[in-house]
Coordinates of C-alpha atoms and ligand atoms in Angstrom, one line a residue:
M10 CA 5.0 42.2 -25.5
A11 CA 6.6 38.8 -26.0
T12 CA 5.5 37.1 -29.2
Y13 CA 5.6 33.4 -30.0
D14 CA 4.8 30.9 -32.7
L15 CA 3.2 28.6 -30.1
V16 CA 2.1 29.0 -26.5
V17 CA 1.1 25.7 -24.8
I18 CA -1.0 26.0 -21.6
G19 CA -0.2 23.1 -19.3
T20 CA 3.0 21.1 -18.9
G21 CA 1.8 17.6 -18.4
P22 CA 2.9 14.9 -20.8
G23 CA 0.7 16.4 -23.5
G24 CA 1.9 20.0 -23.1
Y25 CA 5.6 19.5 -22.5
V26 CA 6.0 16.9 -25.3
C27 CA 4.1 19.2 -27.7
A28 CA 6.4 22.1 -26.8
V29 CA 9.6 20.0 -27.4
R30 CA 8.3 18.8 -30.8
A31 CA 7.3 22.3 -31.9
S32 CA 10.7 23.6 -30.9
Q33 CA 12.4 20.8 -32.9
L34 CA 10.3 22.0 -35.8
G35 CA 11.8 25.5 -35.5
M36 CA 9.0 27.3 -33.6
K37 CA 9.5 29.9 -30.9
V38 CA 7.6 28.3 -28.0
A39 CA 6.5 29.1 -24.5
V40 CA 4.7 26.9 -22.0
V41 CA 2.4 28.3 -19.2
E42 CA 2.1 26.3 -15.9
K43 CA 0.2 27.3 -12.8
N44 CA 1.6 24.5 -10.7
A45 CA 4.8 25.1 -8.8
T46 CA 6.5 22.3 -10.7
L47 CA 6.3 21.2 -14.3
G48 CA 5.1 17.7 -15.5
G49 CA 1.4 17.9 -14.8
T50 CA -0.7 15.2 -13.1
C51 CA 1.4 12.4 -14.5
L52 CA 4.7 13.4 -13.0
N53 CA 3.5 15.1 -9.8
V54 CA 0.4 13.2 -8.6
G55 CA -0.3 10.5 -11.1
C56 CA 1.7 7.9 -13.1
M57 CA 5.1 8.5 -11.5
P58 CA 4.4 8.6 -7.8
S59 CA 1.9 5.7 -8.1
K60 CA 4.5 3.6 -9.9
A61 CA 7.2 4.4 -7.3
L62 CA 4.8 3.2 -4.5
L63 CA 3.8 0.2 -6.5
H64 CA 7.4 -0.8 -7.0
A65 CA 8.4 -0.2 -3.3
S66 CA 5.4 -1.9 -1.9
E67 CA 5.9 -4.9 -4.2
M68 CA 9.5 -5.2 -3.0
F69 CA 8.2 -5.1 0.6
E70 CA 5.7 -7.9 -0.2
E71 CA 8.3 -10.0 -2.1
A72 CA 10.8 -9.6 0.8
G73 CA 8.1 -10.8 3.2
H74 CA 6.6 -13.6 1.2
S75 CA 8.7 -14.7 -1.8
F76 CA 12.3 -14.5 -0.8
A77 CA 12.3 -17.5 1.6
K78 CA 11.0 -20.0 -1.0
M79 CA 13.9 -19.0 -3.3
G80 CA 16.3 -19.7 -0.5
V81 CA 16.9 -16.1 0.4
S82 CA 16.6 -15.9 4.1
V83 CA 16.0 -12.4 5.5
P84 CA 14.3 -11.2 8.7
A85 CA 10.7 -10.1 8.3
P86 CA 10.8 -6.7 6.5
K87 CA 9.8 -3.7 8.5
L88 CA 7.9 -0.8 6.9
D89 CA 9.4 2.6 7.1
L90 CA 6.6 4.6 5.5
P91 CA 8.3 8.0 5.6
A92 CA 11.4 6.5 3.9
M93 CA 9.1 5.0 1.2
M94 CA 7.4 8.4 0.7
N95 CA 10.9 9.9 0.4
F96 CA 11.7 7.3 -2.3
K97 CA 8.6 8.3 -4.1
Q98 CA 9.4 12.0 -3.8
Q99 CA 12.9 11.5 -5.1
G100 CA 11.4 9.9 -8.2
I101 CA 9.0 12.8 -8.7
D102 CA 11.8 15.4 -8.3
G103 CA 14.1 13.6 -10.7
N104 CA 11.4 13.5 -13.4
V105 CA 10.3 17.1 -12.8
K106 CA 13.9 18.3 -13.1
G107 CA 14.1 16.3 -16.3
V108 CA 11.2 18.3 -17.8
E109 CA 12.9 21.6 -16.7
F110 CA 16.0 20.4 -18.5
L111 CA 14.1 19.6 -21.7
M112 CA 12.6 23.1 -21.6
K113 CA 16.0 24.7 -21.3
K114 CA 17.6 22.4 -23.9
N115 CA 14.9 23.2 -26.4
K116 CA 15.0 27.0 -25.6
I117 CA 11.3 26.9 -24.5
D118 CA 10.3 29.8 -22.3
V119 CA 8.5 28.7 -19.1
L120 CA 5.9 31.3 -18.0
K121 CA 4.8 30.5 -14.4
G122 CA 1.2 31.3 -13.7
A123 CA -2.4 30.6 -14.7
G124 CA -3.1 30.9 -18.4
K125 CA -6.2 32.5 -19.8
I126 CA -7.1 32.8 -23.5
L127 CA -8.1 36.4 -24.2
G128 CA -9.0 35.8 -27.8
I129 CA -7.2 34.8 -31.1
G130 CA -3.4 34.9 -30.5
K131 CA -3.5 36.3 -26.9
V132 CA -2.8 34.6 -23.7
E133 CA -2.8 36.2 -20.3
V134 CA -0.5 34.7 -17.6
S135 CA -1.3 35.6 -14.0
A136 CA 0.7 34.8 -10.9
D137 CA 0.9 36.5 -7.4
G138 CA -1.6 39.2 -8.4
K139 CA 0.5 40.2 -11.4
S140 CA -0.3 39.5 -15.0
Q141 CA 1.3 39.7 -18.5
V142 CA -0.2 39.2 -21.9
V143 CA 1.8 37.3 -24.6
E144 CA 1.0 37.2 -28.3
T145 CA 1.2 34.0 -30.2
K146 CA 0.3 32.6 -33.6
N147 CA -1.0 29.4 -32.1
I148 CA -2.3 28.2 -28.7
V149 CA -2.5 24.6 -27.5
I150 CA -4.7 23.8 -24.5
A151 CA -3.2 21.0 -22.6
T152 CA -4.7 21.6 -19.2
G153 CA -5.5 17.9 -18.4
S154 CA -8.0 16.7 -15.9
D155 CA -8.9 16.8 -12.3
I156 CA -10.4 14.3 -9.9
A157 CA -14.1 13.5 -10.3
R158 CA -16.1 14.0 -7.1
L159 CA -19.1 12.1 -5.7
K160 CA -22.1 14.1 -4.7
G161 CA -22.4 14.4 -0.9
I162 CA -18.9 13.0 -0.2
E163 CA -16.4 15.6 0.7
I164 CA -12.8 14.9 -0.1
D165 CA -10.5 16.2 2.7
E166 CA -7.4 14.4 1.4
K167 CA -6.8 13.0 5.0
R168 CA -9.5 10.4 5.7
I169 CA -11.6 10.8 2.6
V170 CA -9.1 11.0 -0.2
S171 CA -8.7 11.2 -3.9
S172 CA -5.7 9.5 -5.6
T173 CA -3.6 12.6 -4.6
G174 CA -4.2 12.0 -0.9
A175 CA -3.9 8.2 -1.3
L176 CA -0.4 8.7 -2.6
S177 CA 0.7 10.5 0.6
L178 CA -1.1 8.9 3.5
E179 CA 0.9 9.3 6.8
K180 CA 0.1 5.9 8.1
V181 CA -1.2 2.6 6.7
P182 CA -5.0 2.6 7.1
G183 CA -6.3 -0.5 8.9
R184 CA -9.4 -0.6 6.6
L185 CA -9.3 1.1 3.2
L186 CA -12.6 1.4 1.3
V187 CA -12.1 2.1 -2.4
I188 CA -15.0 3.5 -4.4
G189 CA -14.5 2.5 -8.1
A190 CA -12.8 -0.7 -9.4
G191 CA -11.0 1.2 -12.2
V192 CA -7.3 1.6 -12.7
I193 CA -6.6 3.9 -9.8
G194 CA -8.6 1.8 -7.3
L195 CA -6.8 -1.4 -8.2
E196 CA -3.3 0.1 -8.4
L197 CA -3.5 2.2 -5.2
G198 CA -5.6 -0.5 -3.5
S199 CA -2.7 -2.9 -4.2
V200 CA -0.2 -0.5 -2.7
W201 CA -2.0 -0.2 0.6
R202 CA -3.0 -3.9 0.8
R203 CA 0.7 -4.9 0.4
L204 CA 1.6 -2.5 3.2
G205 CA -1.0 -4.0 5.5
S206 CA -4.5 -2.5 4.8
E207 CA -7.7 -4.6 4.5
V208 CA -9.1 -3.4 1.2
M209 CA -12.7 -3.4 0.1
V210 CA -13.6 -2.1 -3.4
V211 CA -17.1 -1.0 -4.1
E212 CA -18.0 -0.8 -7.8
F213 CA -21.1 0.4 -9.5
L214 CA -20.9 -2.1 -12.4
D215 CA -21.1 -5.9 -12.1
R216 CA -17.4 -6.2 -13.2
I217 CA -14.0 -4.6 -12.5
L218 CA -12.0 -2.6 -15.0
P219 CA -14.7 -1.7 -17.4
G220 CA -13.3 -1.4 -21.0
M221 CA -10.8 -4.1 -20.5
D222 CA -11.4 -7.6 -22.0
G223 CA -14.0 -9.4 -19.8
E224 CA -12.2 -12.7 -19.5
I225 CA -9.0 -11.0 -18.4
A226 CA -10.9 -8.9 -15.9
K227 CA -12.6 -12.0 -14.4
Q228 CA -9.3 -13.7 -13.9
F229 CA -7.8 -10.5 -12.6
Q230 CA -10.6 -10.2 -10.0
R231 CA -10.0 -13.8 -8.8
I232 CA -6.3 -13.2 -8.4
L233 CA -6.9 -9.9 -6.5
E234 CA -9.3 -11.8 -4.2
K235 CA -6.7 -14.4 -3.5
Q236 CA -4.4 -11.5 -2.6
G237 CA -6.9 -10.3 0.0
F238 CA -9.0 -7.8 -1.9
A239 CA -12.8 -7.9 -1.2
F240 CA -15.1 -6.7 -3.9
K241 CA -18.7 -5.4 -3.7
L242 CA -19.8 -5.2 -7.3
G243 CA -23.1 -3.7 -8.5
S244 CA -23.1 -1.4 -5.6
K245 CA -22.7 2.3 -4.9
V246 CA -21.7 4.4 -2.0
T247 CA -24.3 7.0 -1.2
G248 CA -22.7 8.8 1.7
V249 CA -19.9 8.7 4.2
E250 CA -20.3 9.9 7.8
A251 CA -17.3 10.5 9.9
N252 CA -17.0 10.1 13.7
S253 CA -13.8 10.4 15.7
K254 CA -13.0 6.7 15.4
A255 CA -14.1 5.6 11.9
L256 CA -15.8 6.5 8.6
L257 CA -19.2 5.0 8.1
A258 CA -19.9 4.4 4.4
K259 CA -23.5 3.8 3.3
I260 CA -23.6 1.3 0.5
E261 CA -26.6 0.5 -1.7
P262 CA -27.1 -2.0 -4.5
A263 CA -26.8 -0.1 -7.8
A264 CA -30.2 -1.3 -8.9
G265 CA -31.7 -0.1 -5.6
G266 CA -32.5 -2.0 -2.4
A267 CA -31.6 -2.0 1.2
A268 CA -28.5 -0.1 2.3
E269 CA -25.8 -1.4 4.5
T270 CA -23.1 0.4 6.4
I271 CA -19.4 -0.4 6.2
E272 CA -16.7 0.9 8.5
A273 CA -13.4 2.2 7.2
D274 CA -10.5 4.2 8.3
V275 CA -9.8 5.8 4.9
V276 CA -12.1 6.1 1.9
L277 CA -10.5 6.5 -1.5
V278 CA -12.8 8.1 -4.1
C279 CA -11.6 7.1 -7.7
I280 CA -14.6 7.1 -10.0
G281 CA -12.9 8.7 -13.0
R282 CA -11.5 12.1 -13.8
A283 CA -13.0 15.3 -15.3
P284 CA -11.5 17.6 -18.0
Y285 CA -10.0 20.7 -16.4
T286 CA -10.9 24.0 -18.0
D287 CA -11.3 26.3 -15.0
G288 CA -10.1 29.8 -15.4
L289 CA -9.1 29.4 -19.1
G290 CA -11.8 31.9 -20.2
L291 CA -12.9 29.5 -22.9
K292 CA -16.6 30.6 -23.0
E293 CA -15.7 34.3 -23.3
A294 CA -13.0 33.6 -25.9
G295 CA -15.4 31.4 -28.0
V296 CA -13.9 27.9 -27.5
A297 CA -16.7 25.4 -27.5
L298 CA -17.0 22.4 -25.1
D299 CA -18.8 19.2 -25.7
A300 CA -21.6 17.8 -23.7
R301 CA -19.2 16.3 -21.2
G302 CA -17.2 19.5 -20.6
R303 CA -14.3 18.5 -22.8
V304 CA -12.8 20.9 -25.2
Q305 CA -14.3 20.1 -28.6
I306 CA -11.8 19.5 -31.4
D307 CA -11.9 18.4 -35.0
P308 CA -9.8 15.5 -36.3
H309 CA -6.8 17.9 -36.5
F310 CA -7.1 19.0 -32.8
A311 CA -8.5 22.4 -33.8
T312 CA -11.0 24.0 -31.5
S313 CA -13.8 26.3 -32.6
L314 CA -11.4 29.4 -32.2
K315 CA -8.9 30.0 -35.0
G316 CA -5.3 29.1 -34.0
V317 CA -6.4 27.3 -30.8
Y318 CA -5.9 23.6 -30.5
A319 CA -6.4 21.1 -27.6
I320 CA -4.9 17.7 -26.6
G321 CA -4.7 15.2 -23.8
D322 CA -7.1 14.6 -20.9
V323 CA -8.9 17.8 -21.6
V324 CA -10.3 16.4 -24.9
A325 CA -12.1 13.1 -25.7
G326 CA -10.4 9.7 -25.6
P327 CA -8.6 7.6 -23.1
M328 CA -7.1 9.6 -20.2
L329 CA -3.6 8.2 -20.6
A330 CA -0.2 10.0 -20.6
H331 CA 1.0 8.3 -23.8
K332 CA -2.2 9.3 -25.6
A333 CA -1.6 12.9 -24.5
E334 CA 2.1 12.7 -25.6
D335 CA 1.3 11.4 -29.0
E336 CA -1.4 14.0 -29.5
G337 CA 1.2 16.6 -28.5
V338 CA 3.6 15.5 -31.2
A339 CA 0.8 15.3 -33.8
V340 CA -0.6 18.8 -33.1
A341 CA 2.9 20.3 -33.2
E342 CA 3.5 18.7 -36.6
I343 CA 0.1 19.8 -37.9
I344 CA 0.8 23.4 -36.8
A345 CA 4.1 23.2 -38.6
G346 CA 2.3 22.2 -41.8
Q347 CA 3.1 18.5 -41.6
A348 CA 0.7 15.5 -41.5
G349 CA 0.6 14.8 -37.7
H350 CA -1.6 11.8 -36.8
V351 CA -2.5 9.5 -33.9
N352 CA -3.8 6.0 -34.5
Y353 CA -6.4 5.6 -31.9
D354 CA -6.9 1.9 -32.7
V355 CA -3.4 1.1 -31.3
I356 CA -3.2 2.8 -27.9
P357 CA -2.0 0.3 -25.2
G358 CA -3.5 0.3 -21.7
V359 CA -1.6 -1.1 -18.7
V360 CA -2.6 -1.7 -15.1
Y361 CA 0.6 -1.7 -13.1
T362 CA -0.5 -4.2 -10.4
T363 CA 1.0 -7.7 -9.7
P364 CA 0.3 -9.4 -12.0
E365 CA 0.0 -6.6 -14.6
V366 CA -2.8 -6.3 -17.1
S367 CA -2.2 -4.9 -20.6
S368 CA -4.3 -4.5 -23.6
V369 CA -4.3 -3.1 -27.1
G370 CA -6.9 -3.0 -29.8
K371 CA -10.4 -4.6 -29.6
T372 CA -11.7 -6.7 -26.8
E373 CA -13.7 -9.9 -27.4
E374 CA -16.9 -8.0 -26.3
E375 CA -16.2 -5.2 -28.8
L376 CA -15.7 -7.7 -31.7
K377 CA -18.9 -9.5 -30.8
Q378 CA -20.8 -6.2 -30.7
A379 CA -19.4 -5.1 -34.0
G380 CA -20.3 -8.5 -35.5
T381 CA -16.7 -9.2 -36.6
A382 CA -15.8 -12.8 -37.2
Y383 CA -12.7 -13.5 -35.2
T384 CA -10.4 -16.3 -34.0
V385 CA -8.9 -16.6 -30.5
G386 CA -5.5 -17.9 -29.5
K387 CA -4.7 -18.2 -25.8
F388 CA -1.6 -19.3 -23.9
P389 CA -1.2 -19.6 -20.1
F390 CA 2.0 -18.6 -18.3
T391 CA 1.7 -22.0 -16.5
A392 CA 3.1 -23.5 -19.8
N393 CA 5.8 -20.9 -20.2
G394 CA 9.2 -22.2 -19.1
R395 CA 10.6 -18.9 -17.8
S396 CA 7.5 -18.3 -15.7
K397 CA 7.7 -21.8 -14.3
V398 CA 11.3 -21.5 -13.1
N399 CA 10.5 -18.1 -11.6
Q400 CA 7.3 -19.5 -10.1
T401 CA 5.3 -16.6 -11.4
T402 CA 2.8 -18.5 -13.5
E403 CA -0.4 -16.5 -13.0
G404 CA -2.2 -15.2 -16.1
F405 CA -2.4 -15.8 -19.8
V406 CA -2.0 -14.1 -23.2
K407 CA -5.0 -13.8 -25.6
V408 CA -4.6 -12.9 -29.3
L409 CA -7.7 -12.0 -31.3
A410 CA -7.4 -12.1 -35.0
D411 CA -9.8 -11.5 -38.0
A412 CA -11.2 -14.9 -39.0
K413 CA -10.9 -14.1 -42.7
T414 CA -7.6 -12.2 -43.0
D415 CA -5.8 -13.3 -39.8
R416 CA -5.0 -9.6 -39.1
V417 CA -4.5 -9.1 -35.3
L418 CA -7.3 -7.0 -33.9
G419 CA -6.5 -7.1 -30.2
V420 CA -4.0 -8.5 -27.7
H421 CA -4.8 -8.8 -24.0
I422 CA -2.3 -10.0 -21.4
I423 CA -2.5 -10.7 -17.6
G424 CA 0.8 -11.7 -16.0
R425 CA 4.0 -10.3 -14.7
E426 CA 5.6 -7.7 -17.0
A427 CA 2.5 -7.7 -19.2
G428 CA 3.0 -3.9 -19.5
E429 CA 6.3 -4.5 -21.3
M430 CA 5.2 -7.4 -23.4
I431 CA 2.3 -5.6 -25.0
H432 CA 4.5 -3.5 -27.3
E433 CA 5.4 -6.1 -29.8
A434 CA 1.7 -6.4 -30.4
C435 CA 1.4 -2.6 -30.8
V436 CA 4.2 -2.6 -33.5
L437 CA 2.6 -5.6 -35.2
M438 CA -0.8 -3.9 -35.3
E439 CA 0.7 -0.6 -36.5
F440 CA 1.9 -2.5 -39.5
G441 CA -1.4 -4.4 -40.0
G442 CA 0.3 -7.7 -39.1
S443 CA -1.3 -11.1 -38.8
A444 CA -1.2 -13.7 -36.1
E445 CA 0.9 -15.8 -38.5
D446 CA 3.5 -12.9 -38.7
L447 CA 3.7 -12.9 -34.9
A448 CA 3.8 -16.7 -34.7
R449 CA 6.7 -16.9 -37.2
T450 CA 8.8 -14.2 -35.5
C451 CA 11.7 -15.7 -33.5
H452 CA 11.4 -15.0 -29.8
A453 CA 14.3 -15.3 -27.4
H454 CA 14.2 -18.3 -25.0
P455 CA 13.6 -18.3 -22.2
T456 CA 11.4 -15.2 -22.0
R457 CA 7.9 -14.5 -20.9
S458 CA 7.3 -13.0 -24.4
E459 CA 7.4 -16.5 -25.8
A460 CA 3.8 -16.8 -24.4
V461 CA 2.8 -14.0 -26.9
K462 CA 4.2 -16.0 -29.8
E463 CA 2.5 -19.2 -28.5
A464 CA -0.8 -17.4 -28.2
A465 CA -0.4 -16.3 -31.8
L466 CA 0.4 -19.9 -32.8
A467 CA -2.7 -20.9 -30.9
V468 CA -4.8 -18.8 -33.2
G469 CA -4.0 -21.4 -35.9
K470 CA -4.4 -24.2 -33.3
R471 CA -0.7 -25.1 -33.4
A472 CA 0.8 -23.9 -30.1
I473 CA 3.8 -26.0 -29.3
H474 CA 4.0 -26.1 -25.5
M475 CA 0.3 -26.7 -24.8
Ligands
FAD527 P1 -2.0 16.8 -17.1 O1 -0.9 15.9 -16.8 O2 -3.2 16.8 -16.1 O3 -1.3 18.3 -17.0 C1 -2.1 19.4 -17.1 C2 -1.3 20.6 -16.6 O4 -1.9 21.8 -16.9 C3 -1.1 20.6 -15.1 O5 0.2 20.8 -14.7 C4 -1.9 21.8 -14.6 O6 -1.4 22.5 -13.5 C5 -1.8 22.7 -15.8 N1 -2.9 23.7 -16.0 C6 -4.2 23.5 -15.9 N2 -4.9 24.7 -16.2 C7 -3.9 25.6 -16.3 C8 -4.0 27.0 -16.6 N3 -5.1 27.7 -16.8 N4 -2.8 27.7 -16.7 C9 -1.6 27.0 -16.6 N5 -1.5 25.7 -16.3 C10 -2.7 25.0 -16.2 N6 -1.7 7.5 -17.3 C11 -0.9 6.6 -17.9 O7 -0.8 6.6 -19.1 N7 -0.2 5.7 -17.1 C12 -0.3 5.6 -15.8 O8 0.4 4.8 -15.2 C13 -1.1 6.6 -15.2 N8 -1.2 6.6 -13.8 C14 -2.0 7.5 -13.2 C15 -2.1 7.5 -11.8 C16 -2.9 8.4 -11.2 C17 -3.0 8.4 -9.7 C18 -3.6 9.4 -12.0 C19 -4.4 10.4 -11.3 C20 -3.5 9.5 -13.3 C21 -2.7 8.5 -14.0 N9 -2.6 8.5 -15.4 C22 -1.8 7.5 -16.0 C23 -3.2 9.5 -16.2 C24 -2.3 10.6 -16.6 O9 -1.7 11.2 -15.5 C25 -3.0 11.6 -17.5 O10 -3.6 10.9 -18.6 C26 -2.0 12.6 -18.1 O11 -1.3 13.3 -17.0 C27 -2.7 13.6 -19.0 O12 -1.8 14.5 -19.5 P2 -2.1 16.0 -19.9 O13 -0.9 16.6 -20.4 O14 -3.3 16.0 -20.7 O15 -2.6 16.7 -18.5
NAI528 P1 -11.7 4.6 -14.2 O1 -12.6 5.2 -15.2 O2 -10.6 3.8 -14.6 O3 -12.6 3.8 -13.1 C1 -13.6 4.3 -12.4 C2 -14.5 3.2 -11.9 O4 -15.4 3.7 -11.0 C3 -15.3 2.5 -13.0 O5 -15.1 1.1 -12.8 C4 -16.7 3.0 -12.7 O6 -17.7 2.1 -13.1 C5 -16.7 3.2 -11.2 N1 -17.7 4.1 -10.7 C6 -18.1 5.3 -11.2 N2 -19.0 5.9 -10.4 C7 -19.1 5.1 -9.3 C8 -19.9 5.1 -8.1 N3 -20.7 6.1 -7.9 N4 -19.8 4.1 -7.2 C9 -19.0 3.0 -7.5 N5 -18.2 2.9 -8.6 C10 -18.3 3.9 -9.5 O7 -11.2 5.9 -13.3 P2 -10.0 6.0 -12.2 O8 -9.6 4.7 -11.7 O9 -10.5 7.1 -11.3 O10 -8.9 6.6 -13.1 C11 -9.0 7.9 -13.8 C12 -8.2 7.9 -15.0 O11 -6.8 7.9 -14.8 C13 -8.5 6.8 -15.9 O12 -9.1 7.3 -17.1 C14 -7.3 6.1 -16.2 O13 -7.1 5.9 -17.6 C15 -6.2 7.0 -15.7 N6 -5.2 6.2 -15.0 C16 -4.4 5.4 -15.7 C17 -3.5 4.5 -15.1 C18 -2.8 3.6 -15.9 O14 -2.7 3.8 -17.1 N7 -2.1 2.6 -15.3 C19 -3.4 4.5 -13.6 C20 -4.3 5.4 -13.0 C21 -5.2 6.2 -13.6

């Protein structure tokens, strides 16, 4: 029987990063994966394929709408959807191979099959009707999450799709109905709108992107509406009927009232994701779940069973790849006797649309609710030189700082490349920096990042270009 220091179940960004870090720390490590390829949701049906399609569809839109005004005259672009899907697949393959390489390089055994915890230090791996049991000092559960379903609406991944089906549609739907104005709905809605779909988004709440700063979300909604998105907020889809020609979605006000029917060709259900623990044998082994079905952990990622830890989407917290990765590193270090730690106050979030939305730390709503006295500095991209010459001036930067200490508590950006620009705020916040620190840091000219510096200056009411 093979014996290990650590067996990680699941090879998403949480699991494979944890395995690499543990190997670096001298442990004998194996990963267990039931999927045909490594990399989990993120690499196979999540972050990576969605970003490939966002990039390709953005190029398609730019070629059709933006090149001419810059004096680049090209014929109207034609969509070759199979080629675009091939581009996406090449990206997936490249990244998946990268993870295989990392496993080899770090001498990590890859055990293909479904993992089940038999008890302390024992994992059963089953594939093709055969199974083996491996012994290990420690186990990390990194089994991620699965799509959340809506009662009464059956996902067939052809006409009624989850994000997985929406990443592989065979033709551009004439009318796409998106249920849920969260990250997936707005990213994948953007992809198909750019490729020609009419997109309507139905959202239960009275706003889009819950959890993001309200002012940013409002401006984002206006920009998306200008791009052609239609929103039905404060509404829920209670059923979808299919006939041979169309899907008929029944929509009701969230607060109750008369229902209406909306026709669509494809319905995308993206109302969140659920922790994935099927087949792990957790109940029998004695690993406790919380009320929402997530593996329950203490502040050191330890579950209720000795030597068993859990990280990533399967535990509480934002369902983000980088959060899973950081937890993977932290838990490997804790198992090795080090002081592994994740700072949950500084986890950036990015929506990879055009413009992008990025955020770190507290929103204005959260500060108000906590009764924290704060100051706000804002700077629009319309006043940023680089954005002006590129004619991409939508959006603004918002810096929130403690009114007494000037310590930066949150930064929120809507604008092109917002996802790259947020990281200087993350580093600043990790070091407990102030708006003054950010404002006095020299920023290269001409860059869009100068808007971040200006927003920090605006906290002290001394922005230069506004
Ligand atoms: P996962 O990536 O879900 O991996 C879990 C792995 O465990 C899977 O490979 C699964 O097959 C395996 N597994 C499960 N049970 C068993 C078992 N019993 N035995 C063996 N193997 C098992 N996040 C971002 O930060 N940025 C983004 O841009 C982004 N885009 C996304 C786009 C989409 C469409 C979706 C759906 C998600 C996106 N996410 C994004 C979220 C991100 O994918 C997840 O937060 C991340 O993948 C979680 O990592 P994980 O390691 O916890 O789990
Ligand atoms: P989400 O939690 O971001 O958004 C779901 C939305 O659906 C919410 O606005 C919610 O109010 C709404 N909703 C819930 N039930 C509803 C109903 N019955 N009718 C109408 N609306 C309803 O979840 P989403 O978009 O499915 O994404 C899942 C996870 O994947 C998220 O946690 C996200 O963090 C992650 N992800 C991250 C990305 C990124 O970082 N760029 C990209 C895509 C996904």
